[in-house]
Amino acid sequence: MPKVKTNPGAKKRFSLTGTGKIKRKHAFKSHILTKKSTKRKRNLTYDGLVDKADQKNVKLLLGLK
C-alpha cells in the first residue's frame, strides 16, 4: 500500500488541537476590510473548529486515518 500524501493546501490551513479536533481560520478577513464593521472583523480573528460533517474529508487531506 502506498504512503498517503498530505495535501499542501490543507496543511497550511488546518491544524490539530491536543484533543484531536481540527482548527481552522475564518474566511473574509484578508481584504476589502473598510466596509466591514469592527465587530465583524474582530469576530473573524478567532479560530473556529471544522464541522463534524467535514472532519472525515479534512483528515484525508491531512493524511490522518
N, CA, C and O atoms as a printed pandas DataFrame, in Angstrom:
     atom_number atom_name residue_name chain_id  residue_number  x_coord  y_coord  z_coord
0              1         N          MET        A               1    0.849   -1.188    0.000
1              2        CA          MET        A               1    0.000    0.000    0.000
2              3         C          MET        A               1    0.891    1.248    0.000
3              4         O          MET        A               1    1.810    1.351    0.812
4              5         N          PRO        A               2    0.623    2.192   -0.905
5              6        CA          PRO        A               2    1.480    3.385   -0.961
6              7         C          PRO        A               2    1.235    4.319    0.219
7              8         O          PRO        A               2    0.202    4.252    0.886
8              9         N          LYS        A               3    2.195    5.179    0.454
9             10        CA          LYS        A               3    2.049    6.179    1.503
10            11         C          LYS        A               3    0.984    7.199    1.093
11            12         O          LYS        A               3    0.802    7.479   -0.092
12            13         N          VAL        A               4    0.288    7.748    2.086
13            14        CA          VAL        A               4   -0.714    8.780    1.825
14            15         C          VAL        A               4   -0.028   10.131    1.872
15            16         O          VAL        A               4    0.618   10.472    2.863
16            17         N          LYS        A               5   -0.166   10.902    0.800
17            18        CA          LYS        A               5    0.475   12.211    0.767
18            19         C          LYS        A               5   -0.433   13.270    1.381
19            20         O          LYS        A               5   -1.647   13.255    1.181
20            21         N          THR        A               6    0.167   14.185    2.127
21            22        CA          THR        A               6   -0.557   15.303    2.711
22            23         C          THR        A               6   -0.816   16.357    1.633
23            24         O          THR        A               6    0.079   16.692    0.857
24            25         N          ASN        A               7   -2.031   16.869    1.590
25            26        CA          ASN        A               7   -2.358   17.939    0.657
26            27         C          ASN        A               7   -1.694   19.229    1.153
27            28         O          ASN        A               7   -1.967   19.666    2.271
28            29         N          PRO        A               8   -0.825   19.847    0.335
29            30        CA          PRO        A               8   -0.083   21.026    0.805
30            31         C          PRO        A               8   -0.974   22.213    1.172
31            32         O          PRO        A               8   -0.650   22.969    2.088
32            33         N          GLY        A               9   -2.100   22.384    0.460
33            34        CA          GLY        A               9   -3.025   23.465    0.786
34            35         C          GLY        A               9   -3.683   23.249    2.134
35            36         O          GLY        A               9   -3.867   24.189    2.906
36            37         N          ALA        A              10   -4.040   21.991    2.413
37            38        CA          ALA        A              10   -4.708   21.670    3.683
38            39         C          ALA        A              10   -3.743   21.814    4.854
39            40         O          ALA        A              10   -4.138   22.241    5.939
40            41         N          LYS        A              11   -2.503   21.464    4.640
41            42        CA          LYS        A              11   -1.549   21.525    5.750
42            43         C          LYS        A              11   -1.281   22.974    6.175
43            44         O          LYS        A              11   -0.907   23.226    7.320
44            45         N          LYS        A              12   -1.474   23.928    5.248
45            46        CA          LYS        A              12   -1.317   25.341    5.590
46            47         C          LYS        A              12   -2.555   25.898    6.303
47            48         O          LYS        A              12   -2.452   26.853    7.074
48            49         N          ARG        A              13   -3.718   25.301    6.046
49            50        CA          ARG        A              13   -4.976   25.871    6.521
50            51         C          ARG        A              13   -5.522   25.268    7.805
51            52         O          ARG        A              13   -6.280   25.923    8.520
52            53         N          PHE        A              14   -5.148   24.030    8.110
53            54        CA          PHE        A              14   -5.711   23.342    9.261
54            55         C          PHE        A              14   -4.621   22.904   10.218
55            56         O          PHE        A              14   -3.489   22.649    9.808
56            57         N          SER        A              15   -4.970   22.815   11.517
57            58        CA          SER        A              15   -4.048   22.251   12.499
58            59         C          SER        A              15   -4.853   21.494   13.539
59            60         O          SER        A              15   -6.035   21.769   13.748
60            61         N          LEU        A              16   -4.206   20.545   14.185
61            62        CA          LEU        A              16   -4.877   19.711   15.176
62            63         C          LEU        A              16   -4.741   20.308   16.563
63            64         O          LEU        A              16   -3.717   20.903   16.898
64            65         N          THR        A              17   -5.784   20.144   17.368
65            66        CA          THR        A              17   -5.703   20.525   18.774
66            67         C          THR        A              17   -5.174   19.329   19.552
67            68         O          THR        A              17   -4.971   18.253   18.988
68            69         N          GLY        A              18   -4.955   19.515   20.823
69            70        CA          GLY        A              18   -4.453   18.427   21.655
70            71         C          GLY        A              18   -5.429   17.281   21.784
71            72         O          GLY        A              18   -5.022   16.138   21.992
72            73         N          THR        A              19   -6.733   17.576   21.663
73            74        CA          THR        A              19   -7.744   16.530   21.800
74            75         C          THR        A              19   -8.130   15.913   20.461
75            76         O          THR        A              19   -9.021   15.065   20.412
76            77         N          GLY        A              20   -7.471   16.323   19.366
77            78        CA          GLY        A              20   -7.711   15.717   18.066
78            79         C          GLY        A              20   -8.725   16.443   17.196
79            80         O          GLY        A              20   -9.035   15.982   16.098
80            81         N          LYS        A              21   -9.246   17.569   17.667
81            82        CA          LYS        A              21  -10.144   18.360   16.839
82            83         C          LYS        A              21   -9.325   19.133   15.812
83            84         O          LYS        A              21   -8.114   19.290   15.969
84            85         N          ILE        A              22   -9.981   19.611   14.767
85            86        CA          ILE        A              22   -9.275   20.313   13.694
86            87         C          ILE        A              22   -9.628   21.787   13.749
87            88         O          ILE        A              22  -10.796   22.163   13.652
88            89         N          LYS        A              23   -8.583   22.637   13.911
89            90        CA          LYS        A              23   -8.779   24.084   13.951
90            91         C          LYS        A              23   -8.717   24.648   12.541
91            92         O          LYS        A              23   -8.041   24.108   11.665
92            93         N          ARG        A              24   -9.447   25.761   12.338
93            94        CA          ARG        A              24   -9.444   26.441   11.051
94            95         C          ARG        A              24   -9.534   27.937   11.292
95            96         O          ARG        A              24   -9.906   28.381   12.378
96            97         N          LYS        A              25   -9.195   28.702   10.282
97            98        CA          LYS        A              25   -9.349   30.157   10.332
98            99         C          LYS        A              25  -10.668   30.534    9.671
99           100         O          LYS        A              25  -11.210   29.767    8.875
100          101         N          HIS        A              26  -11.181   31.709    9.999
101          102        CA          HIS        A              26  -12.379   32.212    9.348
102          103         C          HIS        A              26  -12.023   32.832    7.996
103          104         O          HIS        A              26  -10.923   33.352    7.805
104          105         N          ALA        A              27  -12.963   32.765    7.078
105          106        CA          ALA        A              27  -12.803   33.398    5.770
106          107         C          ALA        A              27  -13.186   34.878    5.860
107          108         O          ALA        A              27  -13.679   35.333    6.892
108          109         N          PHE        A              28  -12.962   35.607    4.802
109          110        CA          PHE        A              28  -13.375   37.016    4.648
110          111         C          PHE        A              28  -12.611   37.967    5.566
111          112         O          PHE        A              28  -13.179   38.974    5.990
112          113         N          LYS        A              29  -11.372   37.695    5.884
113          114        CA          LYS        A              29  -10.609   38.580    6.765
114          115         C          LYS        A              29   -9.331   39.074    6.083
115          116         O          LYS        A              29   -8.444   39.613    6.744
116          117         N          SER        A              30   -9.234   38.890    4.751
117          118        CA          SER        A              30   -7.955   39.209    4.117
118          119         C          SER        A              30   -7.941   40.546    3.379
119          120         O          SER        A              30   -6.906   41.213    3.355
120          121         N          HIS        A              31   -9.051   40.953    2.781
121          122        CA          HIS        A              31   -9.060   42.226    2.050
122          123         C          HIS        A              31  -10.474   42.775    2.020
123          124         O          HIS        A              31  -11.417   42.125    2.471
124          125         N          ILE        A              32  -10.613   43.996    1.477
125          126        CA          ILE        A              32  -11.887   44.733    1.478
126          127         C          ILE        A              32  -12.403   44.849    2.907
127          128         O          ILE        A              32  -13.549   44.504    3.195
128          129         N          LEU        A              33  -11.544   45.340    3.799
129          130        CA          LEU        A              33  -11.898   45.401    5.213
130          131         C          LEU        A              33  -12.561   46.725    5.601
131          132         O          LEU        A              33  -13.110   46.840    6.697
132          133         N          THR        A              34  -12.517   47.714    4.723
133          134        CA          THR        A              34  -13.044   49.030    5.100
134          135         C          THR        A              34  -14.560   49.024    5.262
135          136         O          THR        A              34  -15.090   49.755    6.099
136          137         N          LYS        A              35  -15.256   48.224    4.487
137          138        CA          LYS        A              35  -16.723   48.205    4.580
138          139         C          LYS        A              35  -17.234   47.271    5.675
139          140         O          LYS        A              35  -18.428   47.277    5.974
140          141         N          LYS        A              36  -16.359   46.473    6.275
141          142        CA          LYS        A              36  -16.781   45.554    7.334
142          143         C          LYS        A              36  -16.667   46.232    8.690
143          144         O          LYS        A              36  -15.728   46.986    8.943
144          145         N          SER        A              37  -17.614   45.962    9.541
145          146        CA          SER        A              37  -17.623   46.616   10.853
146          147         C          SER        A              37  -16.483   46.086   11.718
147          148         O          SER        A              37  -15.963   44.995   11.482
148          149         N          THR        A              38  -16.109   46.866   12.709
149          150        CA          THR        A              38  -15.038   46.470   13.622
150          151         C          THR        A              38  -15.410   45.191   14.360
151          152         O          THR        A              38  -14.570   44.313   14.553
152          153         N          LYS        A              39  -16.661   45.089   14.767
153          154        CA          LYS        A              39  -17.119   43.894   15.482
154          155         C          LYS        A              39  -17.010   42.647   14.602
155          156         O          LYS        A              39  -16.591   41.583   15.058
156          157         N          ARG        A              40  -17.390   42.797   13.346
157          158        CA          ARG        A              40  -17.324   41.668   12.415
158          159         C          ARG        A              40  -15.880   41.220   12.189
159          160         O          ARG        A              40  -15.587   40.024   12.182
160          161         N          LYS        A              41  -14.986   42.186   12.005
161          162        CA          LYS        A              41  -13.569   41.861   11.789
162          163         C          LYS        A              41  -12.962   41.214   13.023
163          164         O          LYS        A              41  -12.172   40.277   12.914
164          165         N          ARG        A              42  -13.331   41.714   14.201
165          166        CA          ARG        A              42  -12.808   41.158   15.452
166          167         C          ARG        A              42  -13.261   39.707   15.626
167          168         O          ARG        A              42  -12.474   38.851   16.032
168          169         N          ASN        A              43  -14.528   39.434   15.320
169          170        CA          ASN        A              43  -15.036   38.077   15.470
170          171         C          ASN        A              43  -14.444   37.111   14.451
171          172         O          ASN        A              43  -14.397   35.908   14.704
172          173         N          LEU        A              44  -13.993   37.614   13.307
173          174        CA          LEU        A              44  -13.351   36.766   12.304
174          175         C          LEU        A              44  -11.912   36.424   12.689
175          176         O          LEU        A              44  -11.311   35.527   12.099
176          177         N          THR        A              45  -11.359   37.128   13.670
177          178        CA          THR        A              45   -9.974   36.909   14.089
178          179         C          THR        A              45   -9.795   35.555   14.764
179          180         O          THR        A              45   -8.772   34.896   14.580
180          181         N          TYR        A              46  -10.792   35.143   15.545
181          182        CA          TYR        A              46  -10.642   33.941   16.363
182          183         C          TYR        A              46  -10.756   32.677   15.523
183          184         O          TYR        A              46  -11.466   32.646   14.518
184          185         N          ASP        A              47  -10.047   31.634   15.948
185          186        CA          ASP        A              47  -10.097   30.353   15.255
186          187         C          ASP        A              47  -11.435   29.674   15.480
187          188         O          ASP        A              47  -12.093   29.892   16.498
188          189         N          GLY        A              48  -11.829   28.850   14.523
189          190        CA          GLY        A              48  -13.024   28.036   14.659
190          191         C          GLY        A              48  -12.637   26.573   14.562
191          192         O          GLY        A              48  -11.461   26.250   14.397
192          193         N          LEU        A              49  -13.608   25.696   14.662
193          194        CA          LEU        A              49  -13.378   24.267   14.520
194          195         C          LEU        A              49  -14.085   23.780   13.261
195          196         O          LEU        A              49  -15.126   24.309   12.873
196          197         N          VAL        A              50  -13.501   22.761   12.631
197          198        CA          VAL        A              50  -14.109   22.168   11.453
198          199         C          VAL        A              50  -15.361   21.414   11.888
199          200         O          VAL        A              50  -15.347   20.703   12.893
200          201         N          ASP        A              51  -16.437   21.570   11.133
201          202        CA          ASP        A              51  -17.700   20.915   11.448
202          203         C          ASP        A              51  -17.563   19.396   11.361
203          204         O          ASP        A              51  -16.741   18.873   10.608
204          205         N          LYS        A              52  -18.382   18.705   12.142
205          206        CA          LYS        A              52  -18.317   17.237   12.193
206          207         C          LYS        A              52  -18.514   16.613   10.814
207          208         O          LYS        A              52  -17.891   15.600   10.497
208          209         N          ALA        A              53  -19.381   17.215    9.990
209          210        CA          ALA        A              53  -19.666   16.687    8.659
210          211         C          ALA        A              53  -18.450   16.749    7.738
211          212         O          ALA        A              53  -18.352   15.965    6.793
212          213         N          ASP        A              54  -17.522   17.670    7.999
213          214        CA          ASP        A              54  -16.350   17.852    7.130
214          215         C          ASP        A              54  -15.084   17.220    7.689
215          216         O          ASP        A              54  -14.073   17.173    6.989
216          217         N          GLN        A              55  -15.106   16.740    8.910
217          218        CA          GLN        A              55  -13.886   16.241    9.550
218          219         C          GLN        A              55  -13.258   15.075    8.803
219          220         O          GLN        A              55  -12.034   15.009    8.688
220          221         N          LYS        A              56  -14.071   14.149    8.290
221          222        CA          LYS        A              56  -13.533   12.989    7.583
222          223         C          LYS        A              56  -12.734   13.421    6.355
223          224         O          LYS        A              56  -11.633   12.921    6.119
224          225         N          ASN        A              57  -13.291   14.353    5.569
225          226        CA          ASN        A              57  -12.611   14.806    4.356
226          227         C          ASN        A              57  -11.329   15.560    4.682
227          228         O          ASN        A              57  -10.326   15.389    3.990
228          229         N          VAL        A              58  -11.341   16.383    5.710
229          230        CA          VAL        A              58  -10.150   17.149    6.072
230          231         C          VAL        A              58   -9.057   16.215    6.575
231          232         O          VAL        A              58   -7.882   16.411    6.265
232          233         N          LYS        A              59   -9.436   15.199    7.350
233          234        CA          LYS        A              59   -8.439   14.239    7.849
234          235         C          LYS        A              59   -7.794   13.485    6.703
235          236         O          LYS        A              59   -6.600   13.189    6.756
236          237         N          LEU        A              60   -8.568   13.164    5.652
237          238        CA          LEU        A              60   -7.980   12.510    4.474
238          239         C          LEU        A              60   -6.964   13.421    3.803
239          240         O          LEU        A              60   -5.896   12.969    3.389
240          241         N          LEU        A              61   -7.297   14.707    3.693
241          242        CA          LEU        A              61   -6.366   15.657    3.078
242          243         C          LEU        A              61   -5.091   15.804    3.903
243          244         O          LEU        A              61   -4.011   16.007    3.350
244          245         N          LEU        A              62   -5.218   15.700    5.225
245          246        CA          LEU        A              62   -4.048   15.844    6.105
246          247         C          LEU        A              62   -3.272   14.544    6.250
247          248         O          LEU        A              62   -2.227   14.517    6.899
248          249         N          GLY        A              63   -3.774   13.459    5.649
249          250        CA          GLY        A              63   -3.083   12.181    5.726
250          251         C          GLY        A              63   -3.259   11.486    7.053
251          252         O          GLY        A              63   -2.420   10.673    7.440
252          253         N          LEU        A              64   -4.341   11.789    7.764
253          254        CA          LEU        A              64   -4.644   11.128    9.028
254          255         C          LEU        A              64   -5.726   10.092    8.791
255          256         O          LEU        A              64   -6.740   10.393    8.161
256          257         N          LYS        A              65   -5.538    8.917    9.267
257          258        CA          LYS        A              65   -6.530    7.831    9.118
258          259         C          LYS        A              65   -7.147    7.805    7.742
259          260         O          LYS        A              65   -7.993    6.956    7.461
